[in-house]
Coordinates of C-alpha atoms in Angstrom, one line a residue:
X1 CA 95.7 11.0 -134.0
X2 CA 94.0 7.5 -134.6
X3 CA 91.3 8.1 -131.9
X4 CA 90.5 11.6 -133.9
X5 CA 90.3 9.7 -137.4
X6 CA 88.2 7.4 -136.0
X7 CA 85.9 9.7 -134.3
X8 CA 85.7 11.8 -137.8
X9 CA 84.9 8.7 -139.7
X10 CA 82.4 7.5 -137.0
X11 CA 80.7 11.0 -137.5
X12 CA 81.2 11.3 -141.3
X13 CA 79.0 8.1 -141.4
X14 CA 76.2 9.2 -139.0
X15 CA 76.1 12.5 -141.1
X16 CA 75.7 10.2 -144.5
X17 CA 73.3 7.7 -142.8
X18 CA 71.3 10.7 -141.7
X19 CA 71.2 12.7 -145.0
X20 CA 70.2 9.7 -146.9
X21 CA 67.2 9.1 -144.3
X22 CA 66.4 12.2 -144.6
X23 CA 66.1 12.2 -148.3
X24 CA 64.6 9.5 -148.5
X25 CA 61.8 10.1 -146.3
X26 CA 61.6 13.5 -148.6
X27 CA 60.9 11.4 -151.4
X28 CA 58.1 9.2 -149.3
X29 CA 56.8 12.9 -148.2
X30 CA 57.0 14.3 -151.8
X31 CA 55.2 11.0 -153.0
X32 CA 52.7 11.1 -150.2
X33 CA 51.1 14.8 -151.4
X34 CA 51.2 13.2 -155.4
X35 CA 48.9 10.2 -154.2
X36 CA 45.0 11.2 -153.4
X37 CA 43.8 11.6 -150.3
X38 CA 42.1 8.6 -149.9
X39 CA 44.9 6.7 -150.8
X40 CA 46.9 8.4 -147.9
X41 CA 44.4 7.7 -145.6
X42 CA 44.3 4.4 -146.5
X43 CA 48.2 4.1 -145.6
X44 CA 47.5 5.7 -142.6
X45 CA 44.7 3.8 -141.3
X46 CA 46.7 0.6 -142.1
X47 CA 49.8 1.9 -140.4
X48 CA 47.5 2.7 -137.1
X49 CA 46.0 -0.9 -136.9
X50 CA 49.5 -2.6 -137.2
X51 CA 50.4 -0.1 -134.1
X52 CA 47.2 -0.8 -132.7
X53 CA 48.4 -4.9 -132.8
X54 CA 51.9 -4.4 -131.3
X55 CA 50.0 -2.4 -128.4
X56 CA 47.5 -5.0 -127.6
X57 CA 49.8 -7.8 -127.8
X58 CA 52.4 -5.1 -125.7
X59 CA 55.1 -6.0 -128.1
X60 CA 58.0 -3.5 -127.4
X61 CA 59.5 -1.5 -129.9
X62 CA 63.2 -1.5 -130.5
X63 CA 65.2 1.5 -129.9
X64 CA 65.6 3.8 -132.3
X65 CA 68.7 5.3 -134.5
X66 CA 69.8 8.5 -134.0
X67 CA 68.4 9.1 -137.8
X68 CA 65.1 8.1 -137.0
X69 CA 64.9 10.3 -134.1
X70 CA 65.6 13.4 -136.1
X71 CA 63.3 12.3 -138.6
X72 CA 60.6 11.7 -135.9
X73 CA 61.6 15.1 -134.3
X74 CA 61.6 16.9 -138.4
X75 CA 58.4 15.5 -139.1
X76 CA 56.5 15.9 -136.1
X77 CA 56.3 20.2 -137.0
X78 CA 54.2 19.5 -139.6
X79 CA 51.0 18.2 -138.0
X80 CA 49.1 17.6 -134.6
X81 CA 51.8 14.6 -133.4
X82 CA 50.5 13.9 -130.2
X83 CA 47.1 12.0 -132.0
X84 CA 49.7 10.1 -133.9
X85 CA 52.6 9.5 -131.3
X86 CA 52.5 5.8 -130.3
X87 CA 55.9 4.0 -130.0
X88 CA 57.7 6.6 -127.3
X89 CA 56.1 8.8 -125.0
X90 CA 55.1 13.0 -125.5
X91 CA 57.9 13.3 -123.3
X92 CA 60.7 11.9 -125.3
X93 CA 60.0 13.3 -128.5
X94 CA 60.3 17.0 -127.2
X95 CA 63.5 16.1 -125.8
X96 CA 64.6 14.7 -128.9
X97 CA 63.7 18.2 -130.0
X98 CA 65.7 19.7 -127.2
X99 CA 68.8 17.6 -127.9
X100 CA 68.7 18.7 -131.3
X101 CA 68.5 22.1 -130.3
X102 CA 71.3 21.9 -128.1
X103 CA 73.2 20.1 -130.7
X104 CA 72.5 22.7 -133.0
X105 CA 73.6 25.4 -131.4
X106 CA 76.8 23.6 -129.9
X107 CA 78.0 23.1 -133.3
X108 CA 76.9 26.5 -134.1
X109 CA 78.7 28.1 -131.1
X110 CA 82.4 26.2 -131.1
X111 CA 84.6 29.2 -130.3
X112 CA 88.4 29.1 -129.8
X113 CA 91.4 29.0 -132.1
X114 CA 92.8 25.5 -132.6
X115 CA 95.9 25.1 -130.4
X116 CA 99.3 26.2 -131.6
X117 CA 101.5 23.4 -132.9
X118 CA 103.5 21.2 -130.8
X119 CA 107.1 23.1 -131.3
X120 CA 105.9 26.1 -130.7
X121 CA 104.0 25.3 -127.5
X122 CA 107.9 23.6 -126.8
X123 CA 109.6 26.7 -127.9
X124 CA 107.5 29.5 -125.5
X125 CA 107.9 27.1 -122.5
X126 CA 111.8 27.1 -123.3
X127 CA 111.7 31.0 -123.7
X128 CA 110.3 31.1 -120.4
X129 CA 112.3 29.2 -118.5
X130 CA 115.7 30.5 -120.1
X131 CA 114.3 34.3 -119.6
X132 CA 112.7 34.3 -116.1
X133 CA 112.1 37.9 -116.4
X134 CA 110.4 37.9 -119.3
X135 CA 106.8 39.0 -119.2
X136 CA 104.0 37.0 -121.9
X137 CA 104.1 40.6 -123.6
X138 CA 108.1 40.2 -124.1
X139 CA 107.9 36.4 -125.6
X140 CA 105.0 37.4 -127.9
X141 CA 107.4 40.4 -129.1
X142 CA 110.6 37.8 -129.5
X143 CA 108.8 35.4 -131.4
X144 CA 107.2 37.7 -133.7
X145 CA 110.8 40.1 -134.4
X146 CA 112.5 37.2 -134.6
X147 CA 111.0 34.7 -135.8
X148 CA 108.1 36.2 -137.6
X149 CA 105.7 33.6 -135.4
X150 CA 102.5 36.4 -135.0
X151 CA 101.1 34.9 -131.3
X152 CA 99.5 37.3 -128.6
X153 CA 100.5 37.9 -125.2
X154 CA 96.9 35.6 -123.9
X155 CA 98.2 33.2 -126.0
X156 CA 101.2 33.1 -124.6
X157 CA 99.8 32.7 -121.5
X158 CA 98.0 29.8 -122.2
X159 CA 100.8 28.1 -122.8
X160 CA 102.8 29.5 -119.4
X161 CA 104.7 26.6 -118.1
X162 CA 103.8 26.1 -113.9
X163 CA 106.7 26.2 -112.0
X164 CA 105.7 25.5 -108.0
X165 CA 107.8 27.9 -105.2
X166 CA 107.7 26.7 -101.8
X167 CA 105.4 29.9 -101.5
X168 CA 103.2 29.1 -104.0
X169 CA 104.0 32.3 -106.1
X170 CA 106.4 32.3 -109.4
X171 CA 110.1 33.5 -109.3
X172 CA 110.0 36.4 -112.1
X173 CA 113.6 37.7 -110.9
X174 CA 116.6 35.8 -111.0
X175 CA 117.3 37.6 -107.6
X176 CA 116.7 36.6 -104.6
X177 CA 114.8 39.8 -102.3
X178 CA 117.2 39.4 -99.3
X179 CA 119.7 40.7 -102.3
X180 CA 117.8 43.0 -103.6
X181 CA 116.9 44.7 -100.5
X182 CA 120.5 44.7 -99.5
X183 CA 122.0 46.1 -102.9
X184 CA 119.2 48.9 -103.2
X185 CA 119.2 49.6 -99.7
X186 CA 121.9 51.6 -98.8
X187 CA 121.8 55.4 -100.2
X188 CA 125.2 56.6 -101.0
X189 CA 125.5 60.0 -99.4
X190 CA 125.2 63.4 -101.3
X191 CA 122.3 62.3 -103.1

């Protein structure tokens, strides 16, 4: 339960540290089509020649937050980037792009019910071992009869408890075939 808080909290913050990049290169972007033209060239042509120095004196760039690669990644659909792209190669930013994209849609695609609660996980594996006869179907019925607990028959399943034979195969009887065979085996006569 700690290890989940913690991974919620870790994400919560990259979400907020993200957003308020984000915004706030919105406000540079916003600001950026106030200004004139020439005054945005200006910026630009200043930003190149400091680029330009840290390439000729080969200075390497530090590695980039997660933030900055999304903004790269946002920004980069709005012009030619490839004239502009200096600090990573054409390479990384379209995978940026692609992790995004397969961030996106994992978030998009989570499927699955969250898993039953810990006493009733407890209480099917009891059912089943106290009823080896019982099918998933008949456990589903009993719990929802009885105890109004509304869980399918794959759900059930799920939640099967293992039980190794020598053979490998499960014991659904509580008799033995030798016994069976023998009880059902004889035919009593004017039948």
């Amino acid at each position: 339960m700690v290890r989940l808080a913690r991974s919620v909290s870790h994400s919560l913050r990259s979400f907020a540290r993200l957003a308020g990049d984000l915004a706030l290169d919105g406000f540079h972007f916003v600001g950026a089509t106030v200004r004139s033209r020439s005054a945005v060239s200006a910026e630009i042509l200043f930003l190149r020649k400091q680029l330009a120095f840290y390439q000729e004196h080969q200075i390497r760039p530090r590695r980039l937050a997660d933030s900055a690669r999304f903004s790269l990644a946002l920004w980069s659909r709005f012009f030619d980037w490839k004239e502009a792209l200096v600090i990573v190669q054409p390479e990384t930013l379209i995978g940026w792009h692609r992790k995004g994209f397969k961030l996106f849609w994992k978030w998009k695609c989570r499927i699955g019910r969250p898993r039953l609660p810990g006493n009733i996980r407890q209480l099917i594996v009891r059912m089943v071992r106290e009823n080896p006869t019982w099918g998933e179907e008949r456990v589903a019925a009993e719990l929802s009869v009885k105890l109004r607990i509304l869980v399918s028959p794959r759900t059930v399943r799920s939640y099967w408890p293992s039980r190794p034979s020598p053979r490998g195969t499960r014991k659904t009887s509580s008799q033995h075939w030798r016994t069976f065979v023998h009880n059902h085996g004889r035919v009593p006569r004017g039948m």
